[in-house]
CSV table of C-alpha atoms and ligand atoms in Angstrom, one decimal:
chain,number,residue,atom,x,y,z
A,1,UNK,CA,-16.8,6.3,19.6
A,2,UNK,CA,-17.0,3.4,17.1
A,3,UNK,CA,-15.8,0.4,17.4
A,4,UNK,CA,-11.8,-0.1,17.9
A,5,UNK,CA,-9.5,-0.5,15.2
A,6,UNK,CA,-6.1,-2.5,15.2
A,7,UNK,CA,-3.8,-1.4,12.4
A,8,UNK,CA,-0.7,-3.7,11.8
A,9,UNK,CA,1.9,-1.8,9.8
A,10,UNK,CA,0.5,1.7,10.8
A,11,UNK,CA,3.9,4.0,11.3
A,12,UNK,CA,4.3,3.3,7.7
A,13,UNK,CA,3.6,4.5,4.6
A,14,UNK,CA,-0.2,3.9,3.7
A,15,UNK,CA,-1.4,2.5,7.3
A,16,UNK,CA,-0.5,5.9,9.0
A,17,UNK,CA,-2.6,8.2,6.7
A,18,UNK,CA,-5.0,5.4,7.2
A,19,UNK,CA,-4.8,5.9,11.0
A,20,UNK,CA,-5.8,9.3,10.1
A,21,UNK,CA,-8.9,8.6,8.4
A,22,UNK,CA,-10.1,6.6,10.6
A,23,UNK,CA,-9.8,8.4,13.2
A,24,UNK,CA,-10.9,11.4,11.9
A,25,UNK,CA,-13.9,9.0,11.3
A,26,UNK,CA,-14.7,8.4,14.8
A,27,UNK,CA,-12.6,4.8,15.1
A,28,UNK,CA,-10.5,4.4,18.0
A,29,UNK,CA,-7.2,3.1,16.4
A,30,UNK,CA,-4.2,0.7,17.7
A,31,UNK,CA,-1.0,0.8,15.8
A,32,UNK,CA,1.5,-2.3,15.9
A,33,UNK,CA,4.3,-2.0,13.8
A,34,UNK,CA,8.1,-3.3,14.4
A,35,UNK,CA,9.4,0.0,13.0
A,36,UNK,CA,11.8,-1.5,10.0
A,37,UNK,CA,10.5,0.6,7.6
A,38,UNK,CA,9.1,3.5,9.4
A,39,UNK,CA,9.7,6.0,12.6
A,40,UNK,CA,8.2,6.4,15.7
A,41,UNK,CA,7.6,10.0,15.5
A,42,UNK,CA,5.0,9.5,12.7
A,43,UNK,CA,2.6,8.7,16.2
A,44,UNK,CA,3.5,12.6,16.7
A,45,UNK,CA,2.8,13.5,13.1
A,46,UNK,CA,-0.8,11.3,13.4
A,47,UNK,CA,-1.4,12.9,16.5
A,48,UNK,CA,-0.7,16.8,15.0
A,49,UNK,CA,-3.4,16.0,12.8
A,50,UNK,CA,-5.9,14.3,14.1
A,51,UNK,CA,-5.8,15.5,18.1
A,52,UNK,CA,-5.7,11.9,19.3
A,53,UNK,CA,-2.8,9.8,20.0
A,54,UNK,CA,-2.9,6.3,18.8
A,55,UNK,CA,-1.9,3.6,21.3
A,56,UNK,CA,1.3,1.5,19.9
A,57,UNK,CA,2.8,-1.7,19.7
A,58,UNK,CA,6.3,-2.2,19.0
A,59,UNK,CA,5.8,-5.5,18.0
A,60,UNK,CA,7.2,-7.6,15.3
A,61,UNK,CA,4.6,-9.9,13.8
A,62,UNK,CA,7.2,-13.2,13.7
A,63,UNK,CA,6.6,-12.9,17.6
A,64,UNK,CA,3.6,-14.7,17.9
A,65,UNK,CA,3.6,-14.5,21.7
A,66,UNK,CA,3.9,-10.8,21.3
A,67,UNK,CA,0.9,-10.6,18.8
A,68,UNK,CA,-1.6,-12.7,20.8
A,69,UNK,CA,-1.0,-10.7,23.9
A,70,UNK,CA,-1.9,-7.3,21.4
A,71,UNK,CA,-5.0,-9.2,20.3
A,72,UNK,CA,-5.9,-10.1,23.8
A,73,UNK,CA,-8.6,-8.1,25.7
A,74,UNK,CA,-8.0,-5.5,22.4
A,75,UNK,CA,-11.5,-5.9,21.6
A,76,UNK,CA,-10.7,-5.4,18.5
A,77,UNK,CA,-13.5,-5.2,15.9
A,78,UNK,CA,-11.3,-5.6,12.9
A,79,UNK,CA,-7.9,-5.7,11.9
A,80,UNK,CA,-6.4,-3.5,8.9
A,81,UNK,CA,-2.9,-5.5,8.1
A,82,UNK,CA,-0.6,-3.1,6.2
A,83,UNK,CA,2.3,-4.3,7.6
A,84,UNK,CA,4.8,-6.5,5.3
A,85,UNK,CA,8.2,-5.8,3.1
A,86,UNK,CA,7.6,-4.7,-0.3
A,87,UNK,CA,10.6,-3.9,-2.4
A,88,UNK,CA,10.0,-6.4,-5.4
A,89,UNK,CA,13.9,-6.2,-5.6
A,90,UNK,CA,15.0,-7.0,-2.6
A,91,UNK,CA,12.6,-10.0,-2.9
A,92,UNK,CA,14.2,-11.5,-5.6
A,93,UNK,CA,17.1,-11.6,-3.4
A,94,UNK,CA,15.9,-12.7,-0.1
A,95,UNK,CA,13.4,-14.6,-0.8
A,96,UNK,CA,12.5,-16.8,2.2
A,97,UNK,CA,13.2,-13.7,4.5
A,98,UNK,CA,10.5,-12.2,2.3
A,99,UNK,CA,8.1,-15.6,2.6
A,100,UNK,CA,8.9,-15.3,6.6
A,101,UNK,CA,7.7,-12.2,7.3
A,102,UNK,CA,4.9,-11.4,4.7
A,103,UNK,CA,3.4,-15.1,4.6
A,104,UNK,CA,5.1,-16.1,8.2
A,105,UNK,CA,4.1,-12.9,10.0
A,106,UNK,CA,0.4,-13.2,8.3
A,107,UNK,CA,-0.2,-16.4,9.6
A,108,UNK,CA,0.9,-15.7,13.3
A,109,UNK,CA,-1.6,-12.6,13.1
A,110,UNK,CA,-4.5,-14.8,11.9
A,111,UNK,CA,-4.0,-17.4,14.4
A,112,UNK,CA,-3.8,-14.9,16.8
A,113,UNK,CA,-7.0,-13.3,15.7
A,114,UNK,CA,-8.8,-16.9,15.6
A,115,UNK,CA,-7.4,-17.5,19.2
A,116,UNK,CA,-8.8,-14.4,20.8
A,117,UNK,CA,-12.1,-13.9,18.2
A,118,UNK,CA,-11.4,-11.3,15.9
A,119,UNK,CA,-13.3,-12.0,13.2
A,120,UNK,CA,-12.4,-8.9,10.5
A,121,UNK,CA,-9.1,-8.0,8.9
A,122,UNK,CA,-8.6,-6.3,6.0
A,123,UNK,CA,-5.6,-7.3,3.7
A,124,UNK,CA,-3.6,-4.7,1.4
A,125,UNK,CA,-3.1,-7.0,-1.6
A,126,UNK,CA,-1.4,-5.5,-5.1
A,127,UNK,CA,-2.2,-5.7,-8.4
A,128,UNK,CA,1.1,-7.1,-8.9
A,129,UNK,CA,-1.7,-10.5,-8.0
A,130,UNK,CA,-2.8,-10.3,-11.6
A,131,UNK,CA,0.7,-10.7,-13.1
A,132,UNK,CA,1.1,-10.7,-16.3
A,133,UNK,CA,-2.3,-10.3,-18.6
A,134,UNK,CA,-3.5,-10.3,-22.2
A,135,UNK,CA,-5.0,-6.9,-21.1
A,136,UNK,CA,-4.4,-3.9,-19.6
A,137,UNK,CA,-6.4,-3.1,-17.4
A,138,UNK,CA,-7.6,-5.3,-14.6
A,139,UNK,CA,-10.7,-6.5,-12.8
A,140,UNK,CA,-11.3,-8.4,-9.9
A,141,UNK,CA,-12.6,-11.7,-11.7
A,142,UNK,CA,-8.9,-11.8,-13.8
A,143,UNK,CA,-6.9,-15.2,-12.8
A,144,UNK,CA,-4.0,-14.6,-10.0
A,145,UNK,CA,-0.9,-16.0,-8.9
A,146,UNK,CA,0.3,-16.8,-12.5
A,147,UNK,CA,3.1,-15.6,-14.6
A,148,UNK,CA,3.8,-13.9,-11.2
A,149,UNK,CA,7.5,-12.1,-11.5
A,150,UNK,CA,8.9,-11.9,-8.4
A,151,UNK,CA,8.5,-13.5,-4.9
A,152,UNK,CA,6.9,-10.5,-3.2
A,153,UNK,CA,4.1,-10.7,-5.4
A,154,UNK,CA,3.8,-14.5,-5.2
A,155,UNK,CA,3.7,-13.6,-1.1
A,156,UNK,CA,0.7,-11.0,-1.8
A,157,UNK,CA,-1.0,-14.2,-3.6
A,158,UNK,CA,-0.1,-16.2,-1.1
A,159,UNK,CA,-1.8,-14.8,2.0
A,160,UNK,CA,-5.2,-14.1,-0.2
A,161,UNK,CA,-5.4,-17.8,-0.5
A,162,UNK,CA,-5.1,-18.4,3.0
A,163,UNK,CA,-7.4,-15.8,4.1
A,164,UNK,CA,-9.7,-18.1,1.6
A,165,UNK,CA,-8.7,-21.0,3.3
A,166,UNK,CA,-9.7,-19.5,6.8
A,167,UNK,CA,-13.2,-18.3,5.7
A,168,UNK,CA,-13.6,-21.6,5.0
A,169,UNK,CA,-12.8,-23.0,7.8
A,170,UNK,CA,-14.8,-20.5,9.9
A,171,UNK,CA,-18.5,-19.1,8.8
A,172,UNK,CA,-18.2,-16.4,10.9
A,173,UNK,CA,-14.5,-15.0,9.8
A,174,UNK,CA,-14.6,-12.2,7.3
A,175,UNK,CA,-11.6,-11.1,4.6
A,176,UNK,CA,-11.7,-7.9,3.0
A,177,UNK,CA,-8.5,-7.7,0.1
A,178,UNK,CA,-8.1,-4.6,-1.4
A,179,UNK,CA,-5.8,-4.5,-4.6
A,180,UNK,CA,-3.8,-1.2,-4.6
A,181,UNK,CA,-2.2,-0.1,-7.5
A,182,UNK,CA,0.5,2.5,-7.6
A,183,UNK,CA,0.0,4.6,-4.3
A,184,UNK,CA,1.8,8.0,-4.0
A,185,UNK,CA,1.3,11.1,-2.9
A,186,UNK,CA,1.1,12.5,0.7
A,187,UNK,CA,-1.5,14.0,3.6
A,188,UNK,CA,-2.1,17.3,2.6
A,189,UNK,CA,-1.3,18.9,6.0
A,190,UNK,CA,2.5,18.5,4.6
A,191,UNK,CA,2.8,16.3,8.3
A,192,UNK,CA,2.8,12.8,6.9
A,193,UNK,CA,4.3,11.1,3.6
A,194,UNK,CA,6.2,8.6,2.1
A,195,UNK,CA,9.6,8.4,4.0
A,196,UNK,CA,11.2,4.6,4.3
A,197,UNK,CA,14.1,3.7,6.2
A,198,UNK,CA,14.6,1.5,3.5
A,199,UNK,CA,16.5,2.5,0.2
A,200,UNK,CA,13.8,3.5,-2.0
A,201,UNK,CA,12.6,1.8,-5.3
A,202,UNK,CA,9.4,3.1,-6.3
A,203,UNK,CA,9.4,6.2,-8.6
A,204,UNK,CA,7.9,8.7,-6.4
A,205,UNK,CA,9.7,8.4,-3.7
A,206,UNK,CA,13.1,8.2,-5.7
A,207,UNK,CA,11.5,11.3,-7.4
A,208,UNK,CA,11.5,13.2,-4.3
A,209,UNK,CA,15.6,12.5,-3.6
A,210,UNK,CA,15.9,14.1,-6.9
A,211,UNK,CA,14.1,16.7,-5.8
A,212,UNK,CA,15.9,16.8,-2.5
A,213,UNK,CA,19.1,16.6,-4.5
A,214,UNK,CA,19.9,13.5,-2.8
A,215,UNK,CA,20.3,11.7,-6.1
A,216,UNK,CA,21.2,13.7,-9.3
A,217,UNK,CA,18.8,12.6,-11.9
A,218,UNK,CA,16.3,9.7,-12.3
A,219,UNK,CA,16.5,7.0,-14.5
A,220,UNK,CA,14.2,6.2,-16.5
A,221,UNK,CA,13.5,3.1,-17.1
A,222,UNK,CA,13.2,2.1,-20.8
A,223,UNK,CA,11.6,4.7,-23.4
A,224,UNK,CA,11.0,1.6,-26.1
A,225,UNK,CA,7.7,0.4,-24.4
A,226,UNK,CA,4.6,0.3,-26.7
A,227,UNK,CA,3.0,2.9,-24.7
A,228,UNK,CA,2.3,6.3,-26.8
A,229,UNK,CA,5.5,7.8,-25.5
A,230,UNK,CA,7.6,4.1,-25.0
A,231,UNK,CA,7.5,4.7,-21.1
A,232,UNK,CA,5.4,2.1,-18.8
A,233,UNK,CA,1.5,3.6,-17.8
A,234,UNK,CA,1.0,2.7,-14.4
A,235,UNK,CA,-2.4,3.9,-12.3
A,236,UNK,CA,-1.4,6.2,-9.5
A,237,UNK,CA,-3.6,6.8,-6.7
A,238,UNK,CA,-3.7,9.1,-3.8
A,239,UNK,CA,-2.9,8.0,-0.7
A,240,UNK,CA,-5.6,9.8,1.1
A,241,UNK,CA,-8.1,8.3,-1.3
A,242,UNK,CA,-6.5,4.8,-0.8
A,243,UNK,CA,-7.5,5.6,3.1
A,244,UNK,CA,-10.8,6.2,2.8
A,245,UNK,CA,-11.3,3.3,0.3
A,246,UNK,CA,-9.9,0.8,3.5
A,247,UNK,CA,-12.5,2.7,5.4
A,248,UNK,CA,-15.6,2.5,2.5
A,249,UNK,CA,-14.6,-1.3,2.3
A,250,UNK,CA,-14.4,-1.9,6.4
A,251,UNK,CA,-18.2,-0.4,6.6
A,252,UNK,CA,-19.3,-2.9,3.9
A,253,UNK,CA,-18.3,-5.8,5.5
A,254,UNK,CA,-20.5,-8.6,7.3
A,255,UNK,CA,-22.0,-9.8,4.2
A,256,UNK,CA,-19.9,-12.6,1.8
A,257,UNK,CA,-16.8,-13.7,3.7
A,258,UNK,CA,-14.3,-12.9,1.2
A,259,UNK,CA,-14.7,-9.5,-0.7
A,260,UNK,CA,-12.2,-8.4,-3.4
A,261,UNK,CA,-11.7,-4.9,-4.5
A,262,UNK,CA,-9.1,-3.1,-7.0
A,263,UNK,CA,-8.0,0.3,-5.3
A,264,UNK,CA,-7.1,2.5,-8.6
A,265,UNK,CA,-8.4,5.3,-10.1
A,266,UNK,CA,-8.7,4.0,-13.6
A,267,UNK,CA,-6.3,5.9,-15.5
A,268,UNK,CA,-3.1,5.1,-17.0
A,269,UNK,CA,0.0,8.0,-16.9
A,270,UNK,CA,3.3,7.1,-18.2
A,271,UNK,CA,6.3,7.8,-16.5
A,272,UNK,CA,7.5,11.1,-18.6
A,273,UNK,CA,4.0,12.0,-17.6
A,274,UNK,CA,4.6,11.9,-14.1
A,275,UNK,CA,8.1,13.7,-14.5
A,276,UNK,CA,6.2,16.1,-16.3
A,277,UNK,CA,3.5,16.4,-13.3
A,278,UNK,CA,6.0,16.9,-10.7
A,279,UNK,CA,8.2,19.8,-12.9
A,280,UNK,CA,5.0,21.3,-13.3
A,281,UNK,CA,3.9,21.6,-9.7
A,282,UNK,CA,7.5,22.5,-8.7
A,283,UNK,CA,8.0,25.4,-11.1
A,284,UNK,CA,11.3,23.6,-12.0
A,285,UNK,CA,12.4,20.7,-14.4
A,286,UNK,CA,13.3,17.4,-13.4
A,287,UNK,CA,16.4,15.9,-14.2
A,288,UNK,CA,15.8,12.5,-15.9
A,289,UNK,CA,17.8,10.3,-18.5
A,290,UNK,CA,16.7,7.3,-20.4
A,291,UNK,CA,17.9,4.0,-19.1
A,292,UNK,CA,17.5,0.7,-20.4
A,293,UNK,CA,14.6,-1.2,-19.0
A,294,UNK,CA,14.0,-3.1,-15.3
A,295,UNK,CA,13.5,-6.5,-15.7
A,296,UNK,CA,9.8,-7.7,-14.6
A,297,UNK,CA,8.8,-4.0,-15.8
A,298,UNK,CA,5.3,-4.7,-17.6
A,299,UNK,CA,4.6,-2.1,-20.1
A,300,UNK,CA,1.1,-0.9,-19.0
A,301,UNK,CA,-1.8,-1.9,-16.5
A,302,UNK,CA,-4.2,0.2,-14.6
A,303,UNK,CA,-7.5,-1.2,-12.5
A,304,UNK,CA,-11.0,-1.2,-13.7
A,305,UNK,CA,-12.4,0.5,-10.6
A,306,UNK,CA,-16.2,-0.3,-11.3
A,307,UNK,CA,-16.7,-2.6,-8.6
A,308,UNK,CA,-15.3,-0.7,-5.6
A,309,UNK,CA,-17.9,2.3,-7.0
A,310,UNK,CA,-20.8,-0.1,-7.5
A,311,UNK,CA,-20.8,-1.6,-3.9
A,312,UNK,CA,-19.0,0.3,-1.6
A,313,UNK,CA,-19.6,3.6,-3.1
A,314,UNK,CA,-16.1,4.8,-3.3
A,315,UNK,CA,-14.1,6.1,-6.1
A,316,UNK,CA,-10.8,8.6,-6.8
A,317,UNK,CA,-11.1,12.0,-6.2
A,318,UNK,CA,-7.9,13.5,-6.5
A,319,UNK,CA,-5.6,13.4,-9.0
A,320,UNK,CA,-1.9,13.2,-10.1
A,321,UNK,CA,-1.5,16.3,-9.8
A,322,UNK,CA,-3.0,17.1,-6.0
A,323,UNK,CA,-0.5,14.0,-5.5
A,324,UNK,CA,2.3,16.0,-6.9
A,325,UNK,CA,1.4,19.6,-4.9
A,326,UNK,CA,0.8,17.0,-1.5
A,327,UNK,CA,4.0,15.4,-2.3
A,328,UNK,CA,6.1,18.6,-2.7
A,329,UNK,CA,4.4,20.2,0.4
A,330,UNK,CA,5.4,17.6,2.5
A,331,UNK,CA,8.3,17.6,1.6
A,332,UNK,CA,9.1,21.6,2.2
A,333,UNK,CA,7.4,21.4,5.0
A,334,UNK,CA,8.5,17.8,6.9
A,335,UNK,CA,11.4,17.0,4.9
A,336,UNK,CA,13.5,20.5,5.0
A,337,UNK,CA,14.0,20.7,1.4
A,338,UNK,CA,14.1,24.3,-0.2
A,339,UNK,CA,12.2,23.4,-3.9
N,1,NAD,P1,5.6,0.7,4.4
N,1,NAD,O1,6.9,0.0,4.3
N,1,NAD,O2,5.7,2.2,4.5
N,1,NAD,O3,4.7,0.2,5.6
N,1,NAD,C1,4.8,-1.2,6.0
N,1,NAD,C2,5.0,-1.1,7.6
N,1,NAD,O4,5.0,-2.5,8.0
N,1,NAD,C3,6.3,-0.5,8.0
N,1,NAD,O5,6.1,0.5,8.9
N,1,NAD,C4,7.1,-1.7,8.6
N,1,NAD,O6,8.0,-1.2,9.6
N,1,NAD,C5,6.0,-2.6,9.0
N,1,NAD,N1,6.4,-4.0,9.1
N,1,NAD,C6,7.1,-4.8,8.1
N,1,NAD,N2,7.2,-6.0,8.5
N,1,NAD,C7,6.7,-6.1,9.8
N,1,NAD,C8,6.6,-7.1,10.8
N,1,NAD,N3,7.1,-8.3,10.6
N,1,NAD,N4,6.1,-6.8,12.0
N,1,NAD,C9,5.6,-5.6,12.2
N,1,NAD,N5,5.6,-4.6,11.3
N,1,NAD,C10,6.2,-4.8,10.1
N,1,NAD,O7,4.8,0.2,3.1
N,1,NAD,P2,3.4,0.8,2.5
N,1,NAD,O8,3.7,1.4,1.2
N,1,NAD,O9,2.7,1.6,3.6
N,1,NAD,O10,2.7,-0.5,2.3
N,1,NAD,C11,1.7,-1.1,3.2
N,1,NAD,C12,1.2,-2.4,2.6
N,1,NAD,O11,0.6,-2.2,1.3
N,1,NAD,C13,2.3,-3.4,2.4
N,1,NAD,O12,1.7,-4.7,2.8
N,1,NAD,C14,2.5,-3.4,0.9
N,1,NAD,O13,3.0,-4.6,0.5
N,1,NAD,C15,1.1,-3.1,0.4
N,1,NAD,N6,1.2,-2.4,-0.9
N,1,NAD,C16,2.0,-1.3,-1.1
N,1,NAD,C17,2.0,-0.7,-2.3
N,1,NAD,C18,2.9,0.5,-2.6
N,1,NAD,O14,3.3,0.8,-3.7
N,1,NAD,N7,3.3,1.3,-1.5
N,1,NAD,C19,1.3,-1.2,-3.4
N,1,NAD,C20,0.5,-2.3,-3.2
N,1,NAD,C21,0.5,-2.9,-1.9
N,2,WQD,C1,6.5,2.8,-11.5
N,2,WQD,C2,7.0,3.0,-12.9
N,2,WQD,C3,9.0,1.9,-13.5
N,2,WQD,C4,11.6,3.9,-10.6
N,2,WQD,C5,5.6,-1.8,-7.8
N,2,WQD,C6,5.3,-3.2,-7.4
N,2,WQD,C7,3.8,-3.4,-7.2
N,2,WQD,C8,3.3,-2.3,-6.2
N,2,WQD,C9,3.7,-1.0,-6.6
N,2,WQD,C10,3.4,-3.2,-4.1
N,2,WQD,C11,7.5,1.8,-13.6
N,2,WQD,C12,9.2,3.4,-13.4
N,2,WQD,C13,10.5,3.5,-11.3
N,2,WQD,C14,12.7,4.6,-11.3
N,2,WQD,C15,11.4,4.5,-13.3
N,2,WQD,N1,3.8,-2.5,-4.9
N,2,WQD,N2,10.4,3.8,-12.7
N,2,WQD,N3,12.5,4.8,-12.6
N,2,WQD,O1,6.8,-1.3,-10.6
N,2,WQD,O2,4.6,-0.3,-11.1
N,2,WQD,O3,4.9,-1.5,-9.0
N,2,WQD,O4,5.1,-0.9,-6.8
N,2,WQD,O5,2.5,-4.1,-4.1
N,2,WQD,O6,3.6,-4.6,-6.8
N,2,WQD,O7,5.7,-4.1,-8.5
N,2,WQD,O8,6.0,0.7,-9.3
N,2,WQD,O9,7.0,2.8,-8.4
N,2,WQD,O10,8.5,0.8,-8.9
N,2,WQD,O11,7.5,2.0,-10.8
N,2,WQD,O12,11.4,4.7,-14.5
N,2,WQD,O13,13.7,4.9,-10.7
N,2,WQD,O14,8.1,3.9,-12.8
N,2,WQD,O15,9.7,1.3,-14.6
N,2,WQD,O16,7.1,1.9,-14.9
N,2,WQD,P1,5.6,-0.7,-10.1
N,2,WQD,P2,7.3,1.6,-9.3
């Protein structure tokens, strides 16, 4: 067995096919997650897969009583933290419950890893860091935190300035941030996906209640872009290749104290390419109708992936359209719906 894993945010959506990879590469795995945005019975759906049933925390990360006594005598090697709100909406909206628990619940984690001498942690961080840019597409050595649209994205900034701030203070303390771009897609044994408690607001996963025939048609937000079809190019990325990126980048560490990585595959698709993608692995069109735009919507952006493939030799290897035929098995065969 390697060493042992604490994963903070790991019912949900990217930190439980993470679980998977990691265990599946010989890491012993905790979970703590409060369950606000996901469901116990993902432990089942981690276990169906892997054969191992990860030990879990209910724990919400505000508690900071609660957190050190996870920490304590975890012997943890390094912590993945996934866990966090993340509708950009919402954000806008509530923003100090959004500072509380992204920033708030951060900082009780860190000083609970300083406390008890966990050393590693490994941040999911967005491009939504870059904000808005002369360019499209993003590297790591871009400016952050400015022109930033919304408070979640000024949270994400946030905490990779205090992970800074507590290399700093510590030699020995070690920050991985990984910059994911659009994730979607799901773990082709059809057992996990994408399934919040929350209302949804990404496209995929509002994609798959039309599908579901939850919600009649999508909307499509703004067709006046100046993309080559008018709608926004974002860079999707598998969710099972997003896992074993978090694992690529774990194995590097020990060397400088902060590393920074973009988690993207490269390439732009536009949103009527993604409809497109989904009708085609379906067999069956997707209602959609043009609406006007979102506000904070940024026409196009995808990551330059060069530096993730130069040092930790990892890159993309599935595409759009494995996400699409992933997505749509999981949901026939987790989700009940007859597409
Ligand atoms: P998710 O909502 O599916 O998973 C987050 C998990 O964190 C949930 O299970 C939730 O219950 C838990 N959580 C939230 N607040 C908590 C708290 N205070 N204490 C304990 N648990 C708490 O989201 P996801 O898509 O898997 O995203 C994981 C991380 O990646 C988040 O930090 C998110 O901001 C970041 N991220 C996501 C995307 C995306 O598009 N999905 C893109 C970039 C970055
Ligand atoms: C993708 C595209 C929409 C819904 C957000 C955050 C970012 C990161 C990923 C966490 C856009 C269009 C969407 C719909 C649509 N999250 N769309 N109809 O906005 O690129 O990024 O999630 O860090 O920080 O900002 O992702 O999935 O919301 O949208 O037309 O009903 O789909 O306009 O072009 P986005 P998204």
């Amino acid at each position: 067995m390697k060493a042992k894993i604490l994963i903070t945010g790991g019912t949900g959506y990217i930190g439980s096919h993470t679980a998977v990879e990691l265990i599946q590469a010989g890491y012993e795995v905790e979970i703590l997650d409060n369950l606000y945005n996901s469901k116990r019975e993902v432990l089942g759906r981690i276990t169906g897969i892997t054969g191992v049933e990860p030990k879990f925390h209910e724990v919400d990360l505000r508690d900071l009583a609660a957190v050190r006594k996870v920490l304590e005598g975890g012997e943890f090697q390094t912590v993945m933290h996934f866990a966090g709100l993340k509708a950009v909406g919402e954000s806008v909206e509530q923003p100090l419950r959004y500072y509380e628990n992204n920033v708030g619940g951060t900082i009780n984690l860190l000083r609970a890893m300083v406390e008890t001498g966990v050393k590693q942690i490994v941040f999911s961080s967005s491009a939504t860091v870059y904000g808005e840019q002369e360019v499209a597409e993003y590297d790591e050595t871009m400016t952050t935190g400015m022109k930033l649209s919304n408070p979640y994205g000024r949270t994400k900034y946030m905490i990779e300035e205090i992970l800074k701030d507590v290399a700093t203070s510590d030699p020995e303390f070690r920050a991985t941030i990984l910059r994911y771009f659009n994730p979607i897609g799901a773990h082709p044994s059809g057992l996990l996906g994408e399934d919040p408690n929350d209302k949804p607001n990404n496209l995929m996963p509002i994609v798959m209640k039309v599908a579901a025939g939850e919600i009649p048609e999508l909307s499509v937000y703004g067709n006046d872009y100046p993309t080559e079809d008018g709608t926004c190019v974002r860079d999707y990325i598998h969710v099972v290749d997003l896992a074993k990126g978090h694992i690529a980048a774990m194995e590097k560490m020990g060397g400088e104290q902060i590393q920074i990585y973009n988690l993207g595959s490269g390439r732009g698709t536009s949103v009527l390419e993604m409809v497109r993608a989904f009708s085609e692995a379906s067999g069956r069109a997707l209602p959609y109708k043009i609406a006007g735009r979102r506000a904070g919507d940024l026409p196009e952006f995808y990551a330059n992936p060069g530096k993730a493939e130069r040092e930790l030799g990892w890159k993309t290897e599935l595409t759009v359209a494995d996400a699409m035929n992933d997505t749509l098995n999981y949901l026939r065969k987790s989700c009940g719906v007859e597409i």
